[in-house]
Amino acid sequence: WTLPVQRAFGPVAAYNLAVFSSFWLSGFAAFGLCRHVCNTRHGKGDLPALLGAAAFALSPHLVAQAYNGISETLTAGTFALATWATLHLIERPTLKNAGLAAGAGALCMLSNNYYGLFAVLGALVLGVTSAAGRWERVNWRGLPLPVIVAGAIAGLLVAPSLWLFSKS
């Protein structure tokens, strides 16, 4: 997706665009996740979400990775995006939300395998904590099919990449 910039301005400009975009994605995803959590728990969303987004996107970890040049670790925004989509799926289990959660989870796994594994573990933790702390907010009867669909779609999306990775 940075190829047009690379053709017009060179590889340095394209890489810088990719790095700045990853910070933007991290902030955007963290804002959505923080806003979701703050609205559901406290009824307040924008200012705490902006602070959370800034703290996440400008965290020492991400800034250090940009300085180190380890570009795949800059995709931390995909983890926040997958967590946000998983929460949305747990609270509103529909096939559309299953597709969104599957897409976000697959994007997370494909951008960085470690973040993808964290997203899978995080989804399990979110399921357990939702069962323990927010039982009444979850449509438990409607949840199994969308979760299975999300897992199947995400698995199909990442299977070729993981298969090739295992062969290397």
Short mmCIF file of C-alpha atoms in Angstrom, two decimals:
data_model
loop_
_atom_site.label_atom_id
_atom_site.label_comp_id
_atom_site.label_asym_id
_atom_site.label_seq_id
_atom_site.Cartn_x
_atom_site.Cartn_y
_atom_site.Cartn_z
CA TRP A 1 0.00 0.00 0.00
CA THR A 2 3.01 2.30 0.23
CA LEU A 3 4.14 1.46 -3.31
CA PRO A 4 2.74 4.67 -4.87
CA VAL A 5 4.66 6.75 -2.33
CA GLN A 6 7.78 4.67 -2.94
CA ARG A 7 7.50 5.20 -6.70
CA ALA A 8 6.94 8.94 -6.33
CA PHE A 9 9.26 9.81 -3.43
CA GLY A 10 11.49 6.80 -2.78
CA PRO A 11 11.76 4.04 -0.17
CA VAL A 12 12.59 6.32 2.76
CA ALA A 13 9.37 8.30 2.33
CA ALA A 14 7.39 5.07 1.94
CA TYR A 15 8.91 3.58 5.09
CA ASN A 16 8.24 6.78 7.03
CA LEU A 17 4.62 6.68 5.85
CA ALA A 18 4.33 3.09 7.07
CA VAL A 19 5.81 4.01 10.46
CA PHE A 20 3.60 7.08 10.94
CA SER A 21 0.58 5.08 9.81
CA SER A 22 1.30 2.43 12.40
CA PHE A 23 1.30 5.07 15.13
CA TRP A 24 -1.99 6.42 13.78
CA LEU A 25 -3.52 2.91 13.72
CA SER A 26 -2.31 2.29 17.26
CA GLY A 27 -3.89 5.52 18.45
CA PHE A 28 -7.12 4.95 16.54
CA ALA A 29 -7.54 1.37 17.78
CA ALA A 30 -6.62 2.30 21.35
CA PHE A 31 -9.10 5.20 21.23
CA GLY A 32 -11.89 2.86 20.12
CA LEU A 33 -11.00 0.27 22.73
CA CYS A 34 -10.67 2.82 25.55
CA ARG A 35 -13.88 4.57 24.54
CA HIS A 36 -15.73 1.26 24.50
CA VAL A 37 -14.44 0.27 27.92
CA CYS A 38 -14.92 3.73 29.47
CA ASN A 39 -18.47 4.07 28.14
CA THR A 40 -19.55 0.64 29.28
CA ARG A 41 -18.02 0.88 32.71
CA HIS A 42 -18.22 4.56 33.66
CA GLY A 43 -20.45 6.32 31.13
CA LYS A 44 -17.60 8.63 30.14
CA GLY A 45 -15.62 8.11 27.03
CA ASP A 46 -13.91 10.82 25.00
CA LEU A 47 -11.31 12.43 27.27
CA PRO A 48 -10.20 9.19 28.96
CA ALA A 49 -10.16 7.51 25.55
CA LEU A 50 -7.99 10.28 24.08
CA LEU A 51 -5.57 9.97 26.98
CA GLY A 52 -5.51 6.18 26.62
CA ALA A 53 -4.94 6.45 22.87
CA ALA A 54 -2.07 8.89 23.34
CA ALA A 55 -0.52 6.72 26.07
CA PHE A 56 -0.77 3.62 23.89
CA ALA A 57 0.35 5.12 20.59
CA LEU A 58 3.22 7.06 22.13
CA SER A 59 4.26 4.40 24.61
CA PRO A 60 7.99 3.95 25.18
CA HIS A 61 7.74 0.46 23.67
CA LEU A 62 6.41 1.70 20.33
CA VAL A 63 8.67 4.74 20.18
CA ALA A 64 11.71 2.57 20.93
CA GLN A 65 10.70 0.08 18.24
CA ALA A 66 10.41 2.90 15.71
CA TYR A 67 13.90 4.05 16.70
CA ASN A 68 15.25 0.46 16.50
CA GLY A 69 13.70 -0.08 13.07
CA ILE A 70 11.83 -3.24 14.07
CA SER A 71 8.83 -2.47 11.92
CA GLU A 72 6.71 -5.54 12.69
CA THR A 73 6.50 -4.60 16.36
CA LEU A 74 5.03 -1.24 15.39
CA THR A 75 1.80 -3.02 14.50
CA ALA A 76 0.63 -3.04 18.11
CA GLY A 77 -2.50 -1.22 16.97
CA THR A 78 -3.73 -4.47 15.46
CA PHE A 79 -3.73 -6.00 18.95
CA ALA A 80 -5.88 -3.16 20.29
CA LEU A 81 -8.13 -3.48 17.23
CA ALA A 82 -8.54 -7.23 17.75
CA THR A 83 -9.31 -6.71 21.44
CA TRP A 84 -11.90 -4.04 20.60
CA ALA A 85 -13.54 -6.31 17.99
CA THR A 86 -13.54 -9.26 20.41
CA LEU A 87 -15.26 -7.19 23.11
CA HIS A 88 -17.82 -6.06 20.55
CA LEU A 89 -18.44 -9.67 19.51
CA ILE A 90 -18.85 -10.85 23.10
CA GLU A 91 -21.35 -8.10 23.88
CA ARG A 92 -23.22 -8.25 20.54
CA PRO A 93 -22.77 -11.74 19.07
CA THR A 94 -23.81 -11.44 15.42
CA LEU A 95 -22.30 -12.92 12.29
CA LYS A 96 -21.29 -9.43 11.15
CA ASN A 97 -19.39 -8.86 14.39
CA ALA A 98 -17.89 -12.34 14.03
CA GLY A 99 -16.54 -11.30 10.64
CA LEU A 100 -15.12 -8.09 12.08
CA ALA A 101 -13.49 -9.93 14.97
CA ALA A 102 -12.10 -12.56 12.59
CA GLY A 103 -10.69 -9.92 10.27
CA ALA A 104 -9.13 -7.94 13.11
CA GLY A 105 -7.70 -11.10 14.70
CA ALA A 106 -6.29 -12.32 11.39
CA LEU A 107 -4.77 -8.90 10.67
CA CYS A 108 -3.18 -9.00 14.12
CA MET A 109 -1.76 -12.49 13.57
CA LEU A 110 -0.52 -11.68 10.07
CA SER A 111 1.14 -8.44 11.12
CA ASN A 112 3.00 -9.95 14.07
CA ASN A 113 2.72 -13.58 15.22
CA TYR A 114 3.37 -12.64 18.84
CA TYR A 115 0.63 -10.02 18.88
CA GLY A 116 -1.66 -12.58 17.24
CA LEU A 117 -0.98 -15.09 20.00
CA PHE A 118 -1.56 -12.35 22.58
CA ALA A 119 -4.88 -11.57 20.86
CA VAL A 120 -5.98 -15.21 21.06
CA LEU A 121 -5.03 -15.39 24.75
CA GLY A 122 -6.64 -11.99 25.33
CA ALA A 123 -9.87 -13.18 23.73
CA LEU A 124 -9.94 -16.12 26.13
CA VAL A 125 -9.33 -13.81 29.07
CA LEU A 126 -12.07 -11.44 27.87
CA GLY A 127 -14.48 -14.36 27.64
CA VAL A 128 -13.70 -15.50 31.17
CA THR A 129 -13.84 -12.00 32.66
CA SER A 130 -17.10 -11.30 30.82
CA ALA A 131 -18.54 -14.45 32.33
CA ALA A 132 -17.32 -13.48 35.79
CA GLY A 133 -17.91 -9.74 35.86
CA ARG A 134 -20.49 -8.83 33.23
CA TRP A 135 -22.69 -11.90 33.00
CA GLU A 136 -25.88 -9.95 32.36
CA ARG A 137 -24.40 -7.95 29.46
CA VAL A 138 -23.52 -10.98 27.36
CA ASN A 139 -25.99 -12.87 25.17
CA TRP A 140 -24.65 -16.30 26.11
CA ARG A 141 -27.15 -18.24 24.01
CA GLY A 142 -26.27 -16.31 20.87
CA LEU A 143 -22.52 -16.37 21.43
CA PRO A 144 -21.33 -19.88 20.43
CA LEU A 145 -22.10 -19.75 16.69
CA PRO A 146 -20.51 -16.31 16.07
CA VAL A 147 -17.43 -17.30 18.07
CA ILE A 148 -17.06 -20.51 16.06
CA VAL A 149 -17.55 -18.59 12.81
CA ALA A 150 -14.99 -15.96 13.89
CA GLY A 151 -12.45 -18.64 14.79
CA ALA A 152 -13.02 -20.51 11.53
CA ILE A 153 -12.70 -17.39 9.37
CA ALA A 154 -9.59 -16.19 11.21
CA GLY A 155 -8.08 -19.66 11.00
CA LEU A 156 -8.69 -19.85 7.25
CA LEU A 157 -7.18 -16.40 6.75
CA VAL A 158 -3.97 -17.11 8.65
CA ALA A 159 -3.50 -20.83 7.87
CA PRO A 160 -1.55 -20.34 4.60
CA SER A 161 0.85 -17.90 6.23
CA LEU A 162 1.37 -20.09 9.29
CA TRP A 163 1.87 -23.15 7.08
CA LEU A 164 4.55 -21.37 5.04
CA PHE A 165 6.13 -20.08 8.25
CA SER A 166 6.29 -23.59 9.69
CA LYS A 167 8.06 -24.80 6.52
CA SER A 168 10.78 -22.18 6.78
#
